[in-house]
Structures are given as structure tokens and as C-alpha cells.
GROMACS .gro file of N, CA, C and O in nm:
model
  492
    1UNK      N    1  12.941  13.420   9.619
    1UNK     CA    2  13.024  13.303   9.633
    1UNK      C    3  13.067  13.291   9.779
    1UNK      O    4  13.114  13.380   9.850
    2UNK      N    5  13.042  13.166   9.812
    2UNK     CA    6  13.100  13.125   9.955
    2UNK      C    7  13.231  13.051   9.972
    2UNK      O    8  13.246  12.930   9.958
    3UNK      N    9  13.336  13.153  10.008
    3UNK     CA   10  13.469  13.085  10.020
    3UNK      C   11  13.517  13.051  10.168
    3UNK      O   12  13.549  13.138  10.249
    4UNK      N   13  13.519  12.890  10.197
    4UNK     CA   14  13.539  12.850  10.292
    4UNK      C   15  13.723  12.814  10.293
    4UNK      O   16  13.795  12.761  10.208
    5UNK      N   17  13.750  12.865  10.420
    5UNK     CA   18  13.926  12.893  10.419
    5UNK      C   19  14.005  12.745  10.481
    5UNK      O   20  13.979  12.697  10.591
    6UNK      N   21  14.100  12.691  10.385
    6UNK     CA   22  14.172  12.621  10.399
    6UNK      C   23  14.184  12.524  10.568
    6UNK      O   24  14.173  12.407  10.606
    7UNK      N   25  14.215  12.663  10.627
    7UNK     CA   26  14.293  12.617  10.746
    7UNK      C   27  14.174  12.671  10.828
    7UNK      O   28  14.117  12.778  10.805
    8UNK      N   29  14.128  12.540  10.974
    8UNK     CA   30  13.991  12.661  11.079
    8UNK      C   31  14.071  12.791  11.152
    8UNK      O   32  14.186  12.818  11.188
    9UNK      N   33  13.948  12.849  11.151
    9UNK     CA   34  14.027  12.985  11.188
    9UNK      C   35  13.990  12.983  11.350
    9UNK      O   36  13.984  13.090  11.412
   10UNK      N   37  13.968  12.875  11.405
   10UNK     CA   38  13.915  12.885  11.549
   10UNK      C   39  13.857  12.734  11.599
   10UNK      O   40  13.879  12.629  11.539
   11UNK      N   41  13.793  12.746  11.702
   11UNK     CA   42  13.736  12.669  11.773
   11UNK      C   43  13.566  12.658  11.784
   11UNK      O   44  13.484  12.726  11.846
   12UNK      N   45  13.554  12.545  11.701
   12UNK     CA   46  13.370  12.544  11.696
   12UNK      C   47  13.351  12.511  11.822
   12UNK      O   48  13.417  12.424  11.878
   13UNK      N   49  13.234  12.595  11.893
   13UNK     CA   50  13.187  12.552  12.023
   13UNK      C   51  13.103  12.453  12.009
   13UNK      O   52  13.093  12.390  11.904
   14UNK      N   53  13.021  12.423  12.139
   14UNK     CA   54  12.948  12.304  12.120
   14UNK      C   55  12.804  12.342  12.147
   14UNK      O   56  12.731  12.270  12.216
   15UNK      N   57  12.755  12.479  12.082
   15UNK     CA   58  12.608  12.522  12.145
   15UNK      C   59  12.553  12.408  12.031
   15UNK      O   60  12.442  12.366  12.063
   16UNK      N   61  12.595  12.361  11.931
   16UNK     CA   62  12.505  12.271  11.865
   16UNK      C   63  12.450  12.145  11.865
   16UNK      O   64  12.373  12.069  11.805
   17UNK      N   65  12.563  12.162  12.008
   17UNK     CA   66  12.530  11.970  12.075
   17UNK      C   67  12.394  12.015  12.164
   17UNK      O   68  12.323  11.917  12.187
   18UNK      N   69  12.369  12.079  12.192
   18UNK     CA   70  12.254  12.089  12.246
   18UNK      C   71  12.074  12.056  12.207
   18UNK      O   72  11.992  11.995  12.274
   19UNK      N   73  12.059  12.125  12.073
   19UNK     CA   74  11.926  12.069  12.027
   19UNK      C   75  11.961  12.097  11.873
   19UNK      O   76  12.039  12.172  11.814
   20UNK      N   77  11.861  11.994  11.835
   20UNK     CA   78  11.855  11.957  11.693
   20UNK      C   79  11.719  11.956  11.655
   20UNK      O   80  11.624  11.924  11.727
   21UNK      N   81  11.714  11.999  11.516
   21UNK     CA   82  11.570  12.034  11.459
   21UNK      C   83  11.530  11.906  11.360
   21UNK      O   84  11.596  11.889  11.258
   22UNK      N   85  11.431  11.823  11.389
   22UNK     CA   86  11.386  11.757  11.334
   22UNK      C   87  11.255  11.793  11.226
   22UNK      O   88  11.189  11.690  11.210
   23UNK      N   89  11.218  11.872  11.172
   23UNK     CA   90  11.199  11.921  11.085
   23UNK      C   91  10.959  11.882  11.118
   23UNK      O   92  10.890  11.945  11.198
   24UNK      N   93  10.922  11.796  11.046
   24UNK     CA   94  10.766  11.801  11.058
   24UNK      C   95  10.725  11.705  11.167
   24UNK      O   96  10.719  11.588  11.128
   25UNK      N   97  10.704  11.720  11.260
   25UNK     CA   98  10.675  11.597  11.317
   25UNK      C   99  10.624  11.503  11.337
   25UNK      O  100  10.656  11.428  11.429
   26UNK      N  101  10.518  11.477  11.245
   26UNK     CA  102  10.496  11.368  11.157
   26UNK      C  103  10.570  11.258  11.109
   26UNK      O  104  10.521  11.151  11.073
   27UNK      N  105  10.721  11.295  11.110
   27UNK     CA  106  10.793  11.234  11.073
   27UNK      C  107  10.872  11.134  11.138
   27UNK      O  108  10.950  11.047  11.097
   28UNK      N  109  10.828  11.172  11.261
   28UNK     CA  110  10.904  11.097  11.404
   28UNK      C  111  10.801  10.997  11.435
   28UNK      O  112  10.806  10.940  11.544
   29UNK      N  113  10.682  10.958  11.326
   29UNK     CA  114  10.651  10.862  11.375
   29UNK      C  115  10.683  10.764  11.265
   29UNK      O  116  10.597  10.677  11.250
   30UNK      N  117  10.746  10.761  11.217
   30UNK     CA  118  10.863  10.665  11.094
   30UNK      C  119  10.994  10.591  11.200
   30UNK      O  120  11.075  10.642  11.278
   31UNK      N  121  10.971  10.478  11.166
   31UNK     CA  122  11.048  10.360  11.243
   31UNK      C  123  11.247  10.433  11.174
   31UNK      O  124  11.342  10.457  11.248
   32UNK      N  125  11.245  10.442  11.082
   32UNK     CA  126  11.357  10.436  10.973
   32UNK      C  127  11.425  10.600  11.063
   32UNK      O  128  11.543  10.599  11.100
   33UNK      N  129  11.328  10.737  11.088
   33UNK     CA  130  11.333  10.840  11.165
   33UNK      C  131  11.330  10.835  11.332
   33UNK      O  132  11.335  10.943  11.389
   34UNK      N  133  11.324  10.744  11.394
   34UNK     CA  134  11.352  10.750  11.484
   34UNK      C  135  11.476  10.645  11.527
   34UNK      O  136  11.546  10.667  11.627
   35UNK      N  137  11.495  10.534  11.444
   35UNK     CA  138  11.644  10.504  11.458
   35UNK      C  139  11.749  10.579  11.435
   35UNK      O  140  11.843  10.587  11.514
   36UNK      N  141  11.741  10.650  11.309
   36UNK     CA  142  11.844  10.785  11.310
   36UNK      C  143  11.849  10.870  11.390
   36UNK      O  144  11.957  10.924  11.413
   37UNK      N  145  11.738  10.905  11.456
   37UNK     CA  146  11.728  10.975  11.550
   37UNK      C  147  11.791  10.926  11.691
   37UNK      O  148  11.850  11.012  11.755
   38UNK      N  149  11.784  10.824  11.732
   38UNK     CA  150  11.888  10.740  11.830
   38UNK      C  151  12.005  10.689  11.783
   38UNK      O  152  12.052  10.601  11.855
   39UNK      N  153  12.082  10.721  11.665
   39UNK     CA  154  12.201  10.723  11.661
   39UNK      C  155  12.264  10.821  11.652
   39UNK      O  156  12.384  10.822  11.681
   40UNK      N  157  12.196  10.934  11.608
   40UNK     CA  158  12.256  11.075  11.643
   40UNK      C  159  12.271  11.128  11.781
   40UNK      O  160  12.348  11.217  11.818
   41UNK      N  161  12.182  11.057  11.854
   41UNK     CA  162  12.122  11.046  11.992
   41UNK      C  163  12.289  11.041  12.068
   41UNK      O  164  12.358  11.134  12.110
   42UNK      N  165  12.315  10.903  12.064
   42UNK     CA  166  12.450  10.835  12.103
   42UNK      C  167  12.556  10.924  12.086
   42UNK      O  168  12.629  10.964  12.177
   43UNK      N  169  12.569  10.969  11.912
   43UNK     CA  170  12.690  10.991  11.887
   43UNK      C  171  12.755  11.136  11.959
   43UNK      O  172  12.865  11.159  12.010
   44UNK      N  173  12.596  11.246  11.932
   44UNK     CA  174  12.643  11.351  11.966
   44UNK      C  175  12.588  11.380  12.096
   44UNK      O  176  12.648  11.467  12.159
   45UNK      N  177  12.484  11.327  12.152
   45UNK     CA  178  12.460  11.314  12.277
   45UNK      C  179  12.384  11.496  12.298
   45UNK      O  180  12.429  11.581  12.375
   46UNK      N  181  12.281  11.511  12.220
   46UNK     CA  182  12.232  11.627  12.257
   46UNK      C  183  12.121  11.598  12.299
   46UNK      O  184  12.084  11.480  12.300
   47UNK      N  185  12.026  11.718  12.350
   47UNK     CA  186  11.933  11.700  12.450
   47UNK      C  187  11.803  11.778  12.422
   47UNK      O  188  11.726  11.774  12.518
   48UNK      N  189  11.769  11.833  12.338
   48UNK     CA  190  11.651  11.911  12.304
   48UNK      C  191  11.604  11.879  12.156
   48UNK      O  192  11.692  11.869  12.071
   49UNK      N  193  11.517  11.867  12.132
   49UNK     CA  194  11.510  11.844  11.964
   49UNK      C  195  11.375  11.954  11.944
   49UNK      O  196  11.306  11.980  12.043
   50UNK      N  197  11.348  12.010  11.822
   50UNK     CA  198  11.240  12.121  11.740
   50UNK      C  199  11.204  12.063  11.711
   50UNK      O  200  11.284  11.975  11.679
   51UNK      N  201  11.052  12.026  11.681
   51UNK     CA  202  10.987  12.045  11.573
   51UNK      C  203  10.858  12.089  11.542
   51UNK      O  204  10.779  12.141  11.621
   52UNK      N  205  10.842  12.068  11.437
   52UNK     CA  206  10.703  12.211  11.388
   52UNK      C  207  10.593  12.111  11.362
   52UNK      O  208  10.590  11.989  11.375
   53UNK      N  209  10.492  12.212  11.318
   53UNK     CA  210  10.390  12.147  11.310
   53UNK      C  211  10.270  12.014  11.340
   53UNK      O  212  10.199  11.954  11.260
   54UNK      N  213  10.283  12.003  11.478
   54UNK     CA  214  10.233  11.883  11.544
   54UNK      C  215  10.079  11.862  11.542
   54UNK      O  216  10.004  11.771  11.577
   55UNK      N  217  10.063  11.980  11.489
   55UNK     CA  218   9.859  11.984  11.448
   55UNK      C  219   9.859  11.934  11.258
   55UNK      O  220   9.760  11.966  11.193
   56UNK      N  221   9.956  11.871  11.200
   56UNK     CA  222   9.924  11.925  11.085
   56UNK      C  223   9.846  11.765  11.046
   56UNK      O  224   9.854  11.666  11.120
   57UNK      N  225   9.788  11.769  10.943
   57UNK     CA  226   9.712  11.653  10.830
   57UNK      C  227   9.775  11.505  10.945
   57UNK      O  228   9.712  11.444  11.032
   58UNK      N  229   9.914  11.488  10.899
   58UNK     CA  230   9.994  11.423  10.942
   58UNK      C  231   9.980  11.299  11.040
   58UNK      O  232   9.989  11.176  11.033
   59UNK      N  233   9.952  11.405  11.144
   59UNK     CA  234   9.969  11.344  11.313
   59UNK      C  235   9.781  11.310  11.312
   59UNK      O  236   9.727  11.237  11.395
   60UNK      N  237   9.732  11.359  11.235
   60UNK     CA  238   9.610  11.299  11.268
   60UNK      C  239   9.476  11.365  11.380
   60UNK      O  240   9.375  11.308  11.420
   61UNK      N  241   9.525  11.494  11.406
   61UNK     CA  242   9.466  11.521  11.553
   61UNK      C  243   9.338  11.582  11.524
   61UNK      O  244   9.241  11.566  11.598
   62UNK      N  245   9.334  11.658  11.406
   62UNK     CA  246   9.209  11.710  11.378
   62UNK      C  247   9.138  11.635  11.223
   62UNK      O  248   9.183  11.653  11.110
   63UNK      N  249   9.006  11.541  11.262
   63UNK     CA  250   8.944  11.515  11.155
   63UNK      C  251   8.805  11.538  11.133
   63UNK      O  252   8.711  11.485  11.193
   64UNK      N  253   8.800  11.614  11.048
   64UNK     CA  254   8.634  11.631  11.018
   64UNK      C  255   8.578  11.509  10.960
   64UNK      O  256   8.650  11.447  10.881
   65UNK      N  257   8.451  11.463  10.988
   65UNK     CA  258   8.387  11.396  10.934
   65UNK      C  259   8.218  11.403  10.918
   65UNK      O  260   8.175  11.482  11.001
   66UNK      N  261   8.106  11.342  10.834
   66UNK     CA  262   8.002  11.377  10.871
   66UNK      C  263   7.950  11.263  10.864
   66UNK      O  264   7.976  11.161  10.800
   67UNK      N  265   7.844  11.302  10.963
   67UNK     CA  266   7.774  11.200  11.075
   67UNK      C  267   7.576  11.200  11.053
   67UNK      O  268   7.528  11.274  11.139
   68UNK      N  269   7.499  11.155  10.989
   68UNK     CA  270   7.400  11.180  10.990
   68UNK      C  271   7.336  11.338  10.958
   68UNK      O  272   7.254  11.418  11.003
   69UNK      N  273   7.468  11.317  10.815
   69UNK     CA  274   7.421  11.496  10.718
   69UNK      C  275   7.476  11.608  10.807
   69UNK      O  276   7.471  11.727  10.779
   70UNK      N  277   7.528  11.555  10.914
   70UNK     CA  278   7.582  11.679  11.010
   70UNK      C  279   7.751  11.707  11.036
   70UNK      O  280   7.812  11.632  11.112
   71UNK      N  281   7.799  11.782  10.990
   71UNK     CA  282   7.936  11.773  10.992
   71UNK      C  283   8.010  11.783  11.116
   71UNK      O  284   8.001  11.866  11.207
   72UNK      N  285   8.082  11.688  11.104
   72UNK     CA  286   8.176  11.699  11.272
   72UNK      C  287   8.285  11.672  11.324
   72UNK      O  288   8.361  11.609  11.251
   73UNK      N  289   8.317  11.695  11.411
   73UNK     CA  290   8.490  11.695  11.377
   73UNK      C  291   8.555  11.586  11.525
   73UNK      O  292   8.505  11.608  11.635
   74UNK      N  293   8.644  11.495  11.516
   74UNK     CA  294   8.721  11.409  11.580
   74UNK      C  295   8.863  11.526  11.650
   74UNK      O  296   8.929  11.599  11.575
   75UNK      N  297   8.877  11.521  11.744
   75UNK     CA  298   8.991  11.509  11.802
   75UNK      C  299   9.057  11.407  11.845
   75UNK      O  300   9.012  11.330  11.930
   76UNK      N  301   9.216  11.393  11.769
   76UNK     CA  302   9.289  11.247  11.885
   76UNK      C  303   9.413  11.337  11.851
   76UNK      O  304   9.436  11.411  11.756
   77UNK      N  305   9.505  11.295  11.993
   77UNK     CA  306   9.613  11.321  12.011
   77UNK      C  307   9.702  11.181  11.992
   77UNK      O  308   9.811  11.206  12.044
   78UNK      N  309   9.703  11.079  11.952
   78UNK     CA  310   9.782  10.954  11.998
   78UNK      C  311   9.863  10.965  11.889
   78UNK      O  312   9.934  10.865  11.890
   79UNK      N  313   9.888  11.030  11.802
   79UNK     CA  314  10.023  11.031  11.734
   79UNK      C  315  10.111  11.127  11.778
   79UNK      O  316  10.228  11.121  11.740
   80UNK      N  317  10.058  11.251  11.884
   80UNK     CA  318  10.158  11.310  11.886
   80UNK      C  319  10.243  11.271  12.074
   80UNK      O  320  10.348  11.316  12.117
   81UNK      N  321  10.149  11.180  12.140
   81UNK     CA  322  10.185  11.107  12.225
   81UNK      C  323  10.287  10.984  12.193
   81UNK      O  324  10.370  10.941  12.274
   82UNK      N  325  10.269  10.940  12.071
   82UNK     CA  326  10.362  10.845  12.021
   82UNK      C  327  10.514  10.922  12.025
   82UNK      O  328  10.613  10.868  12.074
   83UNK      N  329  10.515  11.049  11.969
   83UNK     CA  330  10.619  11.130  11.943
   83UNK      C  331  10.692  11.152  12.064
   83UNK      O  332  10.813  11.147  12.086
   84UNK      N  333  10.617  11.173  12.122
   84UNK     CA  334  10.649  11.254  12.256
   84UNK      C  335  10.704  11.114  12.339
   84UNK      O  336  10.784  11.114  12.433
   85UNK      N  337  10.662  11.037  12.299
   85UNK     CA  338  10.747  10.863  12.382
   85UNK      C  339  10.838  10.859  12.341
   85UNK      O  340  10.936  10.870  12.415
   86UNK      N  341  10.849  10.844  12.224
   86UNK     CA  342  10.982  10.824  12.158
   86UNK      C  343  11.098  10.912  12.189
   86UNK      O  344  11.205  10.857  12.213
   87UNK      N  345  11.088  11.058  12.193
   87UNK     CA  346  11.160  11.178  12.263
   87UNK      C  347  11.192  11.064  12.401
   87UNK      O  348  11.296  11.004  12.430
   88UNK      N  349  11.072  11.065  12.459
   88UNK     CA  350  11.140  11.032  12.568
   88UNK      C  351  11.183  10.935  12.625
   88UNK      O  352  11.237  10.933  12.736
   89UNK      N  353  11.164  10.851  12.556
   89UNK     CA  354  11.266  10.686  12.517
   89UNK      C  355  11.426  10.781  12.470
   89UNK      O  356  11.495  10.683  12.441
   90UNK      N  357  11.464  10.833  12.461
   90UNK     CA  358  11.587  10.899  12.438
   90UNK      C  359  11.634  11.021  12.514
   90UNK      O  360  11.736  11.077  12.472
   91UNK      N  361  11.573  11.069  12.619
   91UNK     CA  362  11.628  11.137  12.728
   91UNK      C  363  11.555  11.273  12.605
   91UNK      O  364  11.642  11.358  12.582
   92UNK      N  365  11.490  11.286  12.569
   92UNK     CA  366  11.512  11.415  12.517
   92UNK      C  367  11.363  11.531  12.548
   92UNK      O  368  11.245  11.508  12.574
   93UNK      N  369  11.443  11.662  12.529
   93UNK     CA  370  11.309  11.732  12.562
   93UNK      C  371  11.282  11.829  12.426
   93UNK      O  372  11.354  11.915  12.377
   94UNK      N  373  11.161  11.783  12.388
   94UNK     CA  374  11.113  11.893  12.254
   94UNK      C  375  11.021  11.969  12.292
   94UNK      O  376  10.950  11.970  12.392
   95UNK      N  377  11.029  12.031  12.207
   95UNK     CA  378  10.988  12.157  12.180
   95UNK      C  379  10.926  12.190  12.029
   95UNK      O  380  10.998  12.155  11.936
   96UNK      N  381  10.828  12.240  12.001
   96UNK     CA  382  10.761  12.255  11.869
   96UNK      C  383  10.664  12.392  11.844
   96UNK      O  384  10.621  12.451  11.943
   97UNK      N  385  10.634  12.437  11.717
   97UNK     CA  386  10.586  12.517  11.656
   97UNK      C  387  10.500  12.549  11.644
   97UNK      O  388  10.495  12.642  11.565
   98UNK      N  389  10.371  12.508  11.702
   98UNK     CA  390  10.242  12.428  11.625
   98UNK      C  391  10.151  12.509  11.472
   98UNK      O  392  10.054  12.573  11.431
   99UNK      N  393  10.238  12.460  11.450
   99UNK     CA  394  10.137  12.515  11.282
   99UNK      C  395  10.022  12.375  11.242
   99UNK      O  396  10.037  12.254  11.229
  100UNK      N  397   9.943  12.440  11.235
  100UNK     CA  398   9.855  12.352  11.165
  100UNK      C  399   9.796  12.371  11.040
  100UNK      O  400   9.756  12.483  11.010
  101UNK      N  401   9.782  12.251  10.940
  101UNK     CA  402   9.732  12.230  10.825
  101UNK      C  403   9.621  12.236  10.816
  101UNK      O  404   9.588  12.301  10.915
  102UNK      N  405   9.518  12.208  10.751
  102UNK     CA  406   9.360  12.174  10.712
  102UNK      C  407   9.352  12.071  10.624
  102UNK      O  408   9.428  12.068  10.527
  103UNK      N  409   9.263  11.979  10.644
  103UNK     CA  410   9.235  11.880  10.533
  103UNK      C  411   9.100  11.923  10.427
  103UNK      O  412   9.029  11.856  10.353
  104UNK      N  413   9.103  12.027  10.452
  104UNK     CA  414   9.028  12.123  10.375
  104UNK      C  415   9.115  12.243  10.292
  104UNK      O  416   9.070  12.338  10.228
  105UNK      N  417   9.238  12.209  10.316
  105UNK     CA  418   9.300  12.288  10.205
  105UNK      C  419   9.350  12.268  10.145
  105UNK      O  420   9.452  12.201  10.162
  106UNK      N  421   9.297  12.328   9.999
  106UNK     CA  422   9.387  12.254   9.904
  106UNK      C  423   9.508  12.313   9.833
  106UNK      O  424   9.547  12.274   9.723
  107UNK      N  425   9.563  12.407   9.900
  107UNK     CA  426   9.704  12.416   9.873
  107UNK      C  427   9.802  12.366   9.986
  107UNK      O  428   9.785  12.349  10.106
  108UNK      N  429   9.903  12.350   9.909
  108UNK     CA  430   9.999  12.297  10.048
  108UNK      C  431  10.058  12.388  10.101
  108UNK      O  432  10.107  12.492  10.057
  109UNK      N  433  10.046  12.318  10.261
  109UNK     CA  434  10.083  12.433  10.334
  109UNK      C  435  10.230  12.520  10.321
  109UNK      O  436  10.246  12.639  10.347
  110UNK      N  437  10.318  12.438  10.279
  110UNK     CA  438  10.458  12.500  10.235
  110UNK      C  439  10.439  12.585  10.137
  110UNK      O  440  10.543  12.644  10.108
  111UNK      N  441  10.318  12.623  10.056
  111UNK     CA  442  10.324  12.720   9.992
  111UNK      C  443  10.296  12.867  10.022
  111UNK      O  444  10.359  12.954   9.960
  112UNK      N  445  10.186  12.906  10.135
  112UNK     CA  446  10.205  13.029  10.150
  112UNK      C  447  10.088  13.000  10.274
  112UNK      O  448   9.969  12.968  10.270
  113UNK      N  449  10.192  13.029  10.396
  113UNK     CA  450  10.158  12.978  10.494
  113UNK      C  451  10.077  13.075  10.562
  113UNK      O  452  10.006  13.033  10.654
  114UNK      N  453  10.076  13.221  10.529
  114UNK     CA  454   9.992  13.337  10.531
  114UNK      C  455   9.809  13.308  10.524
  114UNK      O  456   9.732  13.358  10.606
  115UNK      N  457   9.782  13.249  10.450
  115UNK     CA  458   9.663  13.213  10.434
  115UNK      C  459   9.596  13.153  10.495
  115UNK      O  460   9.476  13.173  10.510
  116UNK      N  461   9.685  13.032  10.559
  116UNK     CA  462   9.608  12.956  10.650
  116UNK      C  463   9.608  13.030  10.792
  116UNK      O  464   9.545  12.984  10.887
  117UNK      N  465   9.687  13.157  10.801
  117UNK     CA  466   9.633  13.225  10.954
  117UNK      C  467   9.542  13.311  10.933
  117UNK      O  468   9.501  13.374  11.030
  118UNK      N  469   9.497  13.332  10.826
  118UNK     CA  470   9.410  13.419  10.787
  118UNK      C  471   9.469  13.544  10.722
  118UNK      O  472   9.388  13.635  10.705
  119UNK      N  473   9.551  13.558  10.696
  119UNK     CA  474   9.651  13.661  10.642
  119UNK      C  475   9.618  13.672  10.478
  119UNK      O  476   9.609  13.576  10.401
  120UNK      N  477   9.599  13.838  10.440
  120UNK     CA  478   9.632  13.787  10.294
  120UNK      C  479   9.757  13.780  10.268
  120UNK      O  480   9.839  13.857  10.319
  121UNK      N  481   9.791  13.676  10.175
  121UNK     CA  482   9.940  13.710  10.093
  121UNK      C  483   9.970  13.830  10.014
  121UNK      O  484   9.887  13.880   9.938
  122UNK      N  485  10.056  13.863  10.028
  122UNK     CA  486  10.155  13.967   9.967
  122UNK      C  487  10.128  13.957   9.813
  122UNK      O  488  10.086  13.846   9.779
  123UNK      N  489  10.144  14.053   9.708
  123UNK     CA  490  10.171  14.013   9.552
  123UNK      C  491  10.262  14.025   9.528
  123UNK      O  492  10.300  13.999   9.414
   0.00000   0.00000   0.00000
């Protein structure tokens, strides 16, 4: 049980005005996520933002495709350049994780993220 006490027992500092974790980044290319993201911008006025996974399904950067029976693979970065505008349409500097997904896998990656580095999972 978590018992939180009546009265503060102190003074919250402000290391949290500093950066904020925006969670997949995929997600920062959502109109609805980056207005929230510039009003949090304003209010609390921090300056670094996280986020993970900028290689994943998502952003688009890695696509296999096949080409005359021959399989082959696309690189584009322009979604995660979109991201990276938008950051900086708001003074901000990120920072990220890079985990990447496969569109060849068919479990999701939030399930056991071991596998996709080549790791076996644990039992």
C-alpha cells in the first residue's frame, strides 16, 4: 500500500522541468500529439524530450519488398525527419532509444523484446 501524507513534506525540485518522455515515436507524427506536445511545451517550458524506438514498423524506415522474385529492402528516413522538425519547431532537443521492430515479426514487440536482439527468452 502506498500512503501518500496529508501535508508535503518538502520542496519538489524542478529536475522534471527539464525532459519529458514521449513514449514511441511514431507517435509524434499525430497532429492531436504534437499539439499536446506544444502545450505542455508553453506551460512547463522544458527542453529535452525521450523517445524510443525510431526504427520501429511505425516510422516507416525499414521496408522489405520484392522486386522481380528478388527480395529487397527500402530505406527512408522522412518520418523520422518529420519528428525531428517538429522537436524543433519547439526549441526542443531529443533524444531516443532506437529499438527496432520487424515487419516480419509476428509477435509484438512489447512482448518479449529479448528475441528480437537475438536473445533467448528466459522461462
Amino acid at each position: 500500500m502506498i500512503r501518500v501524507p496529508a501535508e508535503p513534506r518538502g520542496r519538489l525540485s524542478g529536475a522534471w522541468r527539464h525532459c519529458v518522455s514521449t513514449g514511441r515515436l511514431d507517435l509524434a507524427l499525430r497532429r492531436d500529439h504534437q499539439d499536446s506536445l506544444a502545450l505542455i511545451q508553453r506551460e512547463i517550458g522544458f527542453r529535452h524530450i525521450r523517445g524510443h524506438r525510431p526504427l520501429n514498423d511505425g516510422m516507416g524506415v525499414y521496408r522489405p519488398y520484392a522486386w522481380q522474385g528478388t527480395r529487397q529492402v527500402r530505406h527512408s528516413f522522412t518520418h523520422v525527419d518529420q519528428v525531428i522538425d517538429a522537436y524543433q519547431e519547439l526549441v526542443l532537443r531529443p533524444s531516443t532509444e532506437p529499438g527496432v521492430t520487424s515487419v516480419e515479426d509476428e509477435t509484438p514487440p512489447w512482448w518479449d523484446e529479448r528475441r528480437l536482439l537475438g536473445q533467448e527468452a528466459a522461462s
